[in-house]
Short mmCIF file of C-alpha atoms in Angstrom, two decimals:
data_model
loop_
_atom_site.label_atom_id
_atom_site.label_comp_id
_atom_site.label_asym_id
_atom_site.label_seq_id
_atom_site.Cartn_x
_atom_site.Cartn_y
_atom_site.Cartn_z
CA MET A 1 21.21 31.27 1.12
CA ASP A 2 23.81 30.15 3.60
CA MET A 3 22.73 26.26 3.04
CA GLU A 4 24.93 24.91 5.74
CA SER A 5 23.35 27.16 8.43
CA THR A 6 19.71 26.58 7.17
CA ALA A 7 20.37 23.26 7.07
CA SER A 8 21.82 23.13 10.57
CA ALA A 9 19.20 25.23 11.70
CA ILE A 10 16.26 22.47 10.84
CA GLY A 11 18.08 19.59 11.55
CA VAL A 12 18.69 18.29 8.16
CA SER A 13 21.83 17.92 5.85
CA VAL A 14 22.48 20.40 3.06
CA PRO A 15 21.78 17.57 0.22
CA VAL A 16 18.57 16.92 2.00
CA LEU A 17 17.74 20.82 2.10
CA ARG A 18 18.69 21.01 -1.31
CA PHE A 19 16.14 18.30 -2.31
CA LEU A 20 13.51 19.92 -0.39
CA LEU A 21 13.92 23.33 -2.14
CA CYS A 22 13.82 21.64 -5.34
CA PHE A 23 10.85 19.47 -4.32
CA ILE A 24 8.90 22.11 -3.13
CA ALA A 25 9.72 24.05 -6.22
CA THR A 26 7.92 21.61 -8.28
CA ILE A 27 4.72 23.19 -7.11
CA PRO A 28 5.10 26.59 -8.97
CA VAL A 29 6.87 24.48 -11.77
CA GLY A 30 3.20 22.53 -12.01
CA PHE A 31 1.32 25.70 -11.69
CA PHE A 32 3.16 27.52 -14.92
CA HIS A 33 2.90 24.32 -16.73
CA ARG A 34 -0.51 25.82 -17.44
CA PHE A 35 0.70 28.49 -19.34
CA VAL A 36 3.26 26.96 -21.41
CA PRO A 37 2.82 27.91 -25.40
CA GLY A 38 3.74 26.06 -28.43
CA GLY A 39 0.51 23.35 -27.62
CA PRO A 40 1.54 20.04 -26.20
CA THR A 41 4.88 20.07 -27.90
CA GLY A 42 5.61 23.31 -25.76
CA LYS A 43 4.52 21.55 -22.93
CA HIS A 44 6.25 18.22 -23.18
CA LEU A 45 9.77 20.07 -23.86
CA TYR A 46 8.80 22.06 -20.42
CA ALA A 47 8.43 18.94 -18.56
CA SER A 48 11.25 17.38 -20.08
CA LEU A 49 13.40 20.42 -19.15
CA THR A 50 12.26 21.50 -15.82
CA GLY A 51 12.31 17.69 -14.68
CA ALA A 52 15.93 17.38 -15.54
CA VAL A 53 16.97 20.78 -14.24
CA LEU A 54 15.54 20.46 -10.72
CA SER A 55 17.10 16.81 -10.79
CA TYR A 56 20.39 18.38 -11.56
CA LEU A 57 19.74 21.15 -8.93
CA SER A 58 18.98 18.26 -6.32
CA PHE A 59 20.97 15.25 -7.25
CA GLY A 60 23.80 16.51 -9.32
CA PHE A 61 24.65 15.82 -13.57
CA SER A 62 24.95 12.28 -13.25
CA SER A 63 21.47 11.94 -12.08
CA ASN A 64 20.24 12.63 -15.69
CA LEU A 65 22.89 10.36 -16.83
CA HIS A 66 21.42 7.75 -14.49
CA PHE A 67 17.39 8.17 -15.36
CA LEU A 68 18.39 8.18 -19.23
CA VAL A 69 19.16 4.35 -18.98
CA PRO A 70 15.84 3.07 -18.24
CA MET A 71 14.29 5.49 -20.57
CA LEU A 72 16.23 4.62 -23.24
CA VAL A 73 16.46 0.81 -22.67
CA SER A 74 12.32 1.10 -22.78
CA TYR A 75 12.34 3.31 -25.53
CA VAL A 76 14.86 1.26 -27.69
CA SER A 77 12.93 -2.42 -26.79
CA MET A 78 9.47 -0.42 -28.17
CA VAL A 79 11.04 0.57 -31.22
CA VAL A 80 12.95 -2.86 -31.50
CA TYR A 81 10.98 -5.37 -30.66
CA ARG A 82 7.33 -4.33 -29.47
CA LYS A 83 5.81 -8.13 -28.89
CA ARG A 84 8.42 -8.41 -25.89
CA CYS A 85 9.33 -4.80 -24.70
CA GLY A 86 7.32 -5.17 -22.04
CA LEU A 87 9.05 -8.14 -20.33
CA ILE A 88 12.56 -6.50 -21.81
CA THR A 89 11.88 -3.37 -19.85
CA PHE A 90 10.81 -4.83 -16.72
CA VAL A 91 13.54 -7.21 -16.59
CA LEU A 92 16.49 -4.36 -17.50
CA ALA A 93 15.10 -1.63 -16.20
CA MET A 94 14.51 -3.21 -12.70
CA GLY A 95 17.63 -4.78 -12.59
CA TYR A 96 19.58 -1.34 -13.01
CA LEU A 97 17.57 0.21 -10.52
CA ILE A 98 18.51 -2.64 -8.01
CA GLY A 99 22.32 -2.05 -9.33
CA CYS A 100 21.98 1.77 -8.30
CA HIS A 101 20.53 0.96 -4.99
CA VAL A 102 23.15 -1.52 -4.33
CA TYR A 103 25.99 0.82 -5.59
CA TYR A 104 24.88 3.87 -3.60
CA MET A 105 23.34 1.92 -0.47
CA SER A 106 20.13 4.23 -1.04
CA GLY A 107 18.54 2.71 2.21
CA ASP A 108 21.46 3.74 4.53
CA ALA A 109 22.06 6.84 3.03
CA TRP A 110 18.07 7.89 3.60
CA LYS A 111 18.57 6.44 7.53
CA GLU A 112 21.50 8.52 8.20
CA GLY A 113 19.55 11.92 6.53
CA GLY A 114 21.44 11.48 3.26
CA ILE A 115 19.75 11.71 0.24
CA ASP A 116 20.57 10.32 -3.60
CA ALA A 117 18.20 9.84 -6.92
CA THR A 118 17.37 6.46 -6.38
CA GLY A 119 13.91 7.78 -4.95
CA ALA A 120 13.68 9.46 -8.42
CA LEU A 121 14.73 6.72 -10.25
CA MET A 122 12.27 4.44 -8.57
CA VAL A 123 9.64 6.41 -9.77
CA LEU A 124 10.94 6.44 -13.48
CA THR A 125 11.20 2.59 -13.14
CA LEU A 126 7.47 2.21 -12.73
CA LYS A 127 6.90 4.62 -15.56
CA VAL A 128 9.30 3.28 -18.24
CA ILE A 129 7.96 -0.09 -17.46
CA SER A 130 4.07 0.68 -17.39
CA CYS A 131 4.60 2.34 -20.80
CA ALA A 132 6.26 -0.37 -22.80
CA ILE A 133 3.61 -2.99 -21.04
CA ASN A 134 1.00 -0.77 -22.48
CA TYR A 135 2.84 -0.47 -26.02
CA ASN A 136 2.94 -4.54 -26.01
CA ASP A 137 -1.20 -4.76 -24.89
CA GLY A 138 -1.69 -2.32 -28.05
CA LEU A 139 -0.67 -5.89 -30.04
CA LEU A 140 -3.39 -7.98 -28.35
CA LYS A 141 -7.27 -8.51 -29.11
CA ASP A 142 -9.95 -7.49 -26.62
CA GLU A 143 -10.82 -10.25 -25.05
CA ASP A 144 -7.42 -11.32 -24.01
CA LEU A 145 -7.30 -8.08 -22.07
CA ARG A 146 -8.51 -7.06 -18.40
CA GLU A 147 -10.39 -3.43 -18.69
CA SER A 148 -7.45 -1.85 -17.07
CA GLN A 149 -5.58 -2.91 -20.23
CA LYS A 150 -8.01 -1.82 -22.34
CA LYS A 151 -8.19 1.50 -20.93
CA ASN A 152 -4.29 2.11 -20.72
CA ARG A 153 -3.41 0.19 -23.74
CA LEU A 154 -1.54 1.89 -26.52
CA LEU A 155 -1.69 1.37 -30.12
CA LYS A 156 1.09 3.56 -31.37
CA LEU A 157 4.18 4.38 -30.22
CA PRO A 158 4.62 7.95 -28.32
CA SER A 159 6.99 10.31 -29.83
CA LEU A 160 10.25 10.56 -28.07
CA ILE A 161 9.34 14.20 -27.01
CA GLU A 162 5.84 12.84 -25.65
CA TYR A 163 7.70 10.05 -24.08
CA THR A 164 10.59 12.16 -22.61
CA GLY A 165 7.92 14.62 -20.82
CA PHE A 166 5.85 11.45 -19.14
CA CYS A 167 9.38 10.60 -17.41
CA LEU A 168 10.50 13.92 -16.20
CA CYS A 169 7.27 15.76 -15.31
CA CYS A 170 8.83 17.13 -12.15
CA ALA A 171 5.08 17.52 -10.43
CA SER A 172 5.56 13.21 -10.07
CA HIS A 173 9.33 12.82 -11.02
CA PHE A 174 10.76 12.98 -6.97
CA ALA A 175 8.25 11.19 -5.09
CA GLY A 176 5.84 10.43 -7.14
CA PRO A 177 2.38 9.70 -7.62
CA VAL A 178 2.90 7.14 -10.55
CA TYR A 179 0.39 7.91 -13.19
CA GLU A 180 -0.49 6.26 -16.79
CA ILE A 181 1.40 8.00 -20.05
CA LYS A 182 -2.21 7.93 -21.68
CA ASP A 183 -3.16 10.34 -18.92
CA TYR A 184 -0.35 12.22 -19.18
CA LEU A 185 -0.93 12.68 -23.17
CA HIS A 186 -4.49 13.13 -22.47
CA TRP A 187 -3.68 15.77 -20.20
CA THR A 188 -1.14 17.71 -22.12
CA GLU A 189 -3.38 17.28 -25.64
CA GLN A 190 -6.38 18.34 -23.31
CA LYS A 191 -8.34 15.60 -24.43
CA GLY A 192 -10.55 13.08 -22.29
CA ILE A 193 -11.75 14.52 -19.02
CA TRP A 194 -9.54 17.26 -19.99
CA ILE A 195 -11.19 18.44 -23.07
CA LYS A 196 -13.07 21.37 -21.35
CA GLY A 197 -10.02 22.35 -19.33
CA SER A 198 -9.94 21.40 -15.44
CA PRO A 199 -11.63 23.08 -12.26
CA SER A 200 -9.95 25.59 -10.47
CA PRO A 201 -7.36 23.91 -8.55
CA PHE A 202 -6.28 26.20 -6.03
CA LEU A 203 -8.42 25.32 -3.23
CA ALA A 204 -7.39 21.69 -3.37
CA THR A 205 -3.75 22.53 -3.57
CA LEU A 206 -4.23 24.82 -0.50
CA ARG A 207 -5.98 21.55 1.20
CA ALA A 208 -2.93 19.54 0.32
CA LEU A 209 -0.10 22.27 1.33
CA PHE A 210 -2.02 22.59 4.61
CA GLN A 211 -1.91 18.88 5.37
CA ALA A 212 1.70 18.99 4.26
CA GLY A 213 2.44 21.16 6.73
CA PHE A 214 0.60 19.40 9.60
CA CYS A 215 2.22 16.32 9.12
CA MET A 216 5.43 17.89 8.86
CA GLY A 217 4.99 19.52 12.27
CA LEU A 218 3.82 16.42 13.90
CA TYR A 219 6.95 14.53 12.36
CA LEU A 220 9.29 17.29 14.01
CA TYR A 221 7.42 16.98 17.27
CA LEU A 222 7.12 13.27 17.67
CA VAL A 223 10.92 12.38 15.96
CA PRO A 224 13.09 13.34 19.06
CA HIS A 225 10.56 10.93 21.30
CA TYR A 226 10.84 7.85 19.39
CA PRO A 227 14.62 7.42 17.60
CA LEU A 228 14.79 4.37 15.88
CA SER A 229 18.15 3.73 17.83
CA LYS A 230 16.08 2.73 20.86
CA PHE A 231 15.51 -0.89 19.53
CA THR A 232 19.19 -1.71 20.14
CA ASP A 233 19.32 0.65 23.34
CA PRO A 234 20.14 -1.67 26.62
CA THR A 235 17.28 0.70 28.34
CA TYR A 236 14.62 -0.70 25.39
CA LYS A 237 15.29 -4.57 26.41
CA GLU A 238 14.71 -3.65 30.21
CA TRP A 239 11.17 -2.56 29.42
CA GLY A 240 7.99 -4.91 29.94
CA PHE A 241 6.50 -6.30 26.67
CA ALA A 242 3.57 -4.37 26.40
CA LYS A 243 5.90 -0.90 26.74
CA ARG A 244 8.44 -2.64 24.31
CA LEU A 245 5.15 -3.05 21.79
CA GLY A 246 3.60 0.29 22.44
CA TYR A 247 7.23 1.58 21.34
CA GLN A 248 6.80 -0.01 18.01
CA TYR A 249 3.60 1.44 17.54
CA MET A 250 4.65 4.86 18.00
CA ALA A 251 8.14 4.57 16.31
CA GLY A 252 5.91 3.37 13.05
CA PHE A 253 3.20 6.30 13.93
CA THR A 254 6.25 8.64 13.98
CA ALA A 255 7.93 7.29 10.71
CA ARG A 256 4.85 7.44 8.62
CA TRP A 257 4.00 11.26 8.93
CA LYS A 258 7.43 11.67 7.27
CA TYR A 259 5.69 9.97 4.15
CA TYR A 260 2.55 12.02 4.72
CA PHE A 261 4.46 15.19 4.26
CA ILE A 262 6.23 13.90 1.08
CA TRP A 263 3.17 13.11 -0.60
CA SER A 264 1.22 15.86 0.31
CA ILE A 265 4.04 18.00 -1.52
CA SER A 266 3.53 15.74 -4.56
CA GLU A 267 -0.32 16.30 -4.45
CA ALA A 268 -0.01 19.67 -4.42
CA ALA A 269 2.21 19.62 -7.23
CA ILE A 270 0.09 17.51 -9.32
CA ILE A 271 -3.24 19.19 -8.46
CA ILE A 272 -1.97 22.49 -9.57
CA SER A 273 -0.88 21.40 -12.43
CA GLY A 274 -4.25 19.93 -13.43
CA LEU A 275 -3.07 16.81 -14.03
CA GLY A 276 -4.37 15.53 -10.78
CA PHE A 277 -7.74 16.13 -11.97
CA SER A 278 -9.76 12.76 -12.37
CA GLY A 279 -13.39 13.57 -12.75
CA TRP A 280 -16.85 15.10 -11.13
CA THR A 281 -18.94 13.18 -8.58
CA ASP A 282 -22.27 12.39 -9.20
CA SER A 283 -23.72 15.24 -6.30
CA SER A 284 -25.60 17.99 -7.26
CA PRO A 285 -23.52 20.23 -7.62
CA PRO A 286 -21.06 17.88 -9.15
CA LYS A 287 -17.48 18.72 -7.30
CA ALA A 288 -13.97 17.89 -8.65
CA LEU A 289 -12.15 14.97 -7.90
CA TRP A 290 -8.57 14.65 -7.65
CA ASP A 291 -7.54 11.25 -7.07
CA ARG A 292 -4.87 11.06 -9.60
CA ALA A 293 -2.85 12.89 -7.29
CA LYS A 294 -3.48 10.97 -3.90
CA ASN A 295 -1.09 8.80 -2.71
CA VAL A 296 -2.35 8.14 0.60
CA ASP A 297 -5.55 8.26 2.93
CA ILE A 298 -4.16 9.37 6.20
CA LEU A 299 -7.09 8.47 8.43
CA GLY A 300 -7.73 5.15 5.88
CA LEU A 301 -4.84 3.88 6.90
CA GLU A 302 -4.60 4.82 10.56
CA PHE A 303 -8.08 3.44 11.14
CA ALA A 304 -8.10 0.59 8.80
CA ARG A 305 -10.66 -1.80 9.46
CA SER A 306 -8.54 -5.00 7.68
CA ALA A 307 -4.83 -5.52 6.58
CA VAL A 308 -6.46 -5.94 3.08
CA GLU A 309 -7.28 -2.14 3.27
CA ILE A 310 -3.72 -0.82 3.51
CA PRO A 311 -2.41 -0.79 -0.42
CA LEU A 312 -5.77 1.15 -1.20
CA VAL A 313 -4.90 3.82 1.16
CA TRP A 314 -1.13 3.74 1.40
CA ASN A 315 1.15 4.40 -1.24
CA ILE A 316 -1.87 3.96 -3.32
CA GLN A 317 -0.60 4.84 -6.82
CA VAL A 318 2.01 2.19 -6.77
CA SER A 319 0.00 -0.29 -5.06
CA THR A 320 -2.12 0.35 -8.27
CA TRP A 321 0.72 -0.30 -10.48
CA LEU A 322 1.50 -3.69 -8.68
CA ARG A 323 -2.14 -4.53 -9.03
CA HIS A 324 -2.00 -4.18 -12.52
CA TYR A 325 1.25 -4.52 -13.64
CA VAL A 326 2.41 -7.63 -11.37
CA TYR A 327 -0.68 -9.13 -9.75
CA ASP A 328 -3.17 -9.61 -11.99
CA ARG A 329 -1.03 -10.62 -14.64
CA LEU A 330 0.27 -13.85 -12.80
CA VAL A 331 -3.12 -15.12 -12.42
CA GLN A 332 -4.06 -17.12 -14.87
CA LYS A 333 -7.55 -16.74 -16.84
CA GLY A 334 -10.61 -18.02 -15.06
CA LYS A 335 -8.76 -18.89 -12.00
CA LYS A 336 -8.55 -17.09 -8.60
CA ALA A 337 -5.46 -15.28 -7.32
CA GLY A 338 -3.94 -16.95 -4.37
CA PHE A 339 -1.54 -16.52 -1.61
CA LEU A 340 1.37 -17.19 -4.01
CA GLN A 341 0.62 -14.05 -6.36
CA LEU A 342 0.31 -11.68 -2.93
CA LEU A 343 3.91 -12.96 -2.09
CA VAL A 344 5.25 -12.93 -5.48
CA THR A 345 3.70 -8.85 -5.71
CA GLN A 346 4.89 -8.11 -2.05
CA THR A 347 8.41 -9.48 -3.34
CA VAL A 348 8.56 -7.33 -6.11
CA SER A 349 7.65 -4.80 -4.47
CA ALA A 350 10.79 -5.46 -1.79
CA VAL A 351 12.98 -5.50 -4.35
CA TRP A 352 11.93 -1.93 -5.91
CA HIS A 353 12.63 -0.49 -2.77
CA GLY A 354 15.93 -2.04 -2.19
CA LEU A 355 18.05 -5.30 -1.47
CA TYR A 356 18.05 -4.80 2.48
CA PRO A 357 16.69 -7.53 4.54
CA GLY A 358 14.27 -5.19 6.18
CA TYR A 359 12.86 -4.21 3.15
CA ILE A 360 12.42 -8.44 2.38
CA ILE A 361 11.10 -9.20 5.72
CA PHE A 362 8.62 -6.34 5.95
CA PHE A 363 7.20 -7.28 2.84
CA VAL A 364 7.14 -11.17 3.10
CA GLN A 365 5.38 -9.74 6.60
CA SER A 366 2.86 -7.74 4.70
CA ALA A 367 1.73 -10.70 2.75
CA ILE A 368 0.98 -13.08 5.57
CA MET A 369 -0.28 -10.27 7.52
CA ILE A 370 -3.17 -9.65 4.77
CA ALA A 371 -3.67 -13.22 4.39
CA GLY A 372 -4.38 -13.57 8.38
CA SER A 373 -6.53 -10.56 7.69
CA ARG A 374 -8.52 -12.61 4.88
CA ALA A 375 -9.31 -15.69 7.11
CA ILE A 376 -10.76 -13.38 9.87
CA TYR A 377 -12.82 -11.41 7.59
CA ARG A 378 -14.34 -15.22 5.98
CA TRP A 379 -14.89 -16.11 9.35
CA GLN A 380 -16.88 -12.32 9.74
CA GLN A 381 -18.81 -13.00 6.40
CA SER A 382 -20.09 -16.48 7.90
CA VAL A 383 -21.68 -15.32 10.92
CA PRO A 384 -25.17 -15.14 10.27
CA PRO A 385 -26.96 -11.76 10.01
CA ASN A 386 -29.27 -12.62 13.29
CA LEU A 387 -25.52 -12.57 15.42
CA GLY A 388 -24.65 -8.92 14.76
CA LEU A 389 -22.83 -8.70 18.28
CA VAL A 390 -20.58 -11.42 16.96
CA LYS A 391 -19.99 -10.03 13.74
CA LYS A 392 -18.98 -6.45 15.46
CA ILE A 393 -16.44 -8.55 17.28
CA PHE A 394 -14.72 -10.01 14.53
CA MET A 395 -14.85 -6.75 12.63
CA LEU A 396 -12.47 -5.47 16.26
CA VAL A 397 -10.54 -7.98 16.03
CA ASN A 398 -9.55 -7.73 12.69
CA PHE A 399 -8.92 -3.84 13.54
CA ALA A 400 -6.70 -4.81 16.30
CA TYR A 401 -4.78 -7.60 14.78
CA THR A 402 -4.32 -5.22 11.65
CA VAL A 403 -2.76 -1.79 13.92
CA LEU A 404 -0.79 -4.61 16.17
CA VAL A 405 1.01 -6.33 12.94
CA LEU A 406 1.37 -3.48 10.58
CA ASN A 407 3.51 -1.69 13.43
CA TYR A 408 5.29 -4.27 14.10
CA SER A 409 6.09 -5.36 10.28
CA CYS A 410 7.32 -1.56 9.79
CA VAL A 411 9.81 -1.89 11.85
CA GLY A 412 11.73 -3.80 9.27
CA PHE A 413 10.84 -1.34 6.91
CA MET A 414 12.48 1.58 8.81
CA VAL A 415 15.82 0.00 10.28
CA LEU A 416 16.42 -2.01 7.46
CA SER A 417 19.26 -4.30 8.62
CA LEU A 418 18.89 -8.01 9.85
CA HIS A 419 20.07 -7.70 13.19
CA GLU A 420 17.88 -4.60 14.21
CA THR A 421 15.01 -5.90 12.60
CA LEU A 422 15.10 -9.36 14.03
CA THR A 423 16.20 -7.94 17.81
CA ALA A 424 13.28 -5.97 17.48
CA TYR A 425 10.79 -8.63 16.24
CA GLY A 426 12.33 -10.68 18.68
CA SER A 427 11.84 -7.99 21.99
CA VAL A 428 7.98 -9.01 21.47
CA TYR A 429 8.18 -12.59 20.74
CA TYR A 430 7.95 -12.54 17.07
CA ILE A 431 3.89 -11.76 18.03
CA GLY A 432 3.61 -9.84 14.65
CA THR A 433 4.78 -13.08 12.87
CA ILE A 434 2.93 -15.68 14.85
CA ILE A 435 -0.30 -14.54 14.99
CA PRO A 436 -0.78 -14.11 11.04
CA VAL A 437 0.63 -17.50 10.36
CA VAL A 438 -1.75 -19.34 13.18
CA LEU A 439 -4.64 -17.44 11.70
CA ILE A 440 -3.73 -18.66 7.90
CA LEU A 441 -3.52 -22.44 9.18
CA LEU A 442 -6.49 -21.88 11.13
CA GLY A 443 -8.26 -20.52 8.10
CA ASN A 444 -7.22 -23.97 6.45
CA VAL A 445 -8.75 -25.96 8.85
CA ILE A 446 -11.88 -23.89 9.87
CA LYS A 447 -13.52 -23.37 6.58
CA THR A 448 -16.34 -21.19 6.33
CA LYS A 449 -20.00 -22.72 5.08
CA PRO A 450 -20.85 -21.82 1.58
CA ALA A 451 -24.78 -22.16 2.48
CA ARG A 452 -24.49 -19.56 4.69
CA SER A 453 -22.65 -17.27 2.64
CA LYS A 454 -24.79 -18.25 -0.42
CA GLU A 455 -28.26 -17.16 1.88
CA ARG A 456 -26.31 -13.72 3.06
CA LYS A 457 -26.45 -12.81 -0.59
CA GLU A 458 -29.68 -13.43 -1.34
CA GLN A 459 -30.66 -11.65 1.58
#
């Protein structure tokens, strides 16, 4: 295959084409995982080797050396100092990832159509941190643990081959989704929900592939019409306020379909391997669920009724990881989480993506966006049941607020630089920052009445 002519024909660089071919190859590789002989050990070896080989073909030999660093940090800390292995791994693995982000300037590379191993390293970093924290949790008493901690804790150290297979399993190695090592071990050993095997994955896989094809087609159609360079174009500045705001919406809408495509391919690879199976519905007859592979709910995001719903429908598994390993652990026992815990969690997410001003601004924006949406929701919930129309108006306001602030905020995530981010925000008079801040302040002034809330619960 002539890589250069093929890459030119579809409008991508050669490194990106090489990555896409290896990425799509995770689907057949995931399928053949089902037939690997040698029991669990054979499957762990297969997962390790295929992940390493596809990484080499996609990013070069140095990628596997980069992956080795956080893998060794986590495993050595679990062996040597179990009592603090979670904290040690979090600090060192996240620190190494940040260093790689800075060295490779990965955000600029992705923006300009390049590719490097930092995307896969991001996924691996979350895996090794969760593994170490779960092993750390294995020392704690039941009464000191949340339900998620009880479910995921490790009472004994995984063997080196189990750990390596979990880290490099190629079905999720390139772009996620992140999953727990306990689920990986149960899958390879045919335990838990896999004790009787998993149902046929083919229909769910075809659905994911069809979704991927649709997402890529729509993205390729839209992206020439809504380039990010327009935000610094003189003609953009000549537009009226409404047109500039509309362009921000369409730019964000367009960019999301690229992520929908990537996650749909990952979903197909996880499903066809069997790891994506997550149980059965309660319907009659029961239907198989494949939620472990799901990283995005497209309609759920595009029609989110509240900003609070966004972490539940976008980058779902990373949002779950952040909740279990950052947000929940910042809340002291017997107390409720507040804005500070939300802000710290979003800051960790920003740093994980890279030290670009656009990322930092976007995730701080997302924290105040969610807080503002919560204020609207509290007011909505305080409306008496007999004022149904008023309640629906609040719901509509929350929906419109979410659409506006999300697409305003995500410009920073797309353009990355401080100048371009502030230029785009300033072009619409910082409306997506001012409105959430005003709502938060009003939420602290206009308190909902506990009596009404109590009455509603009793009804």
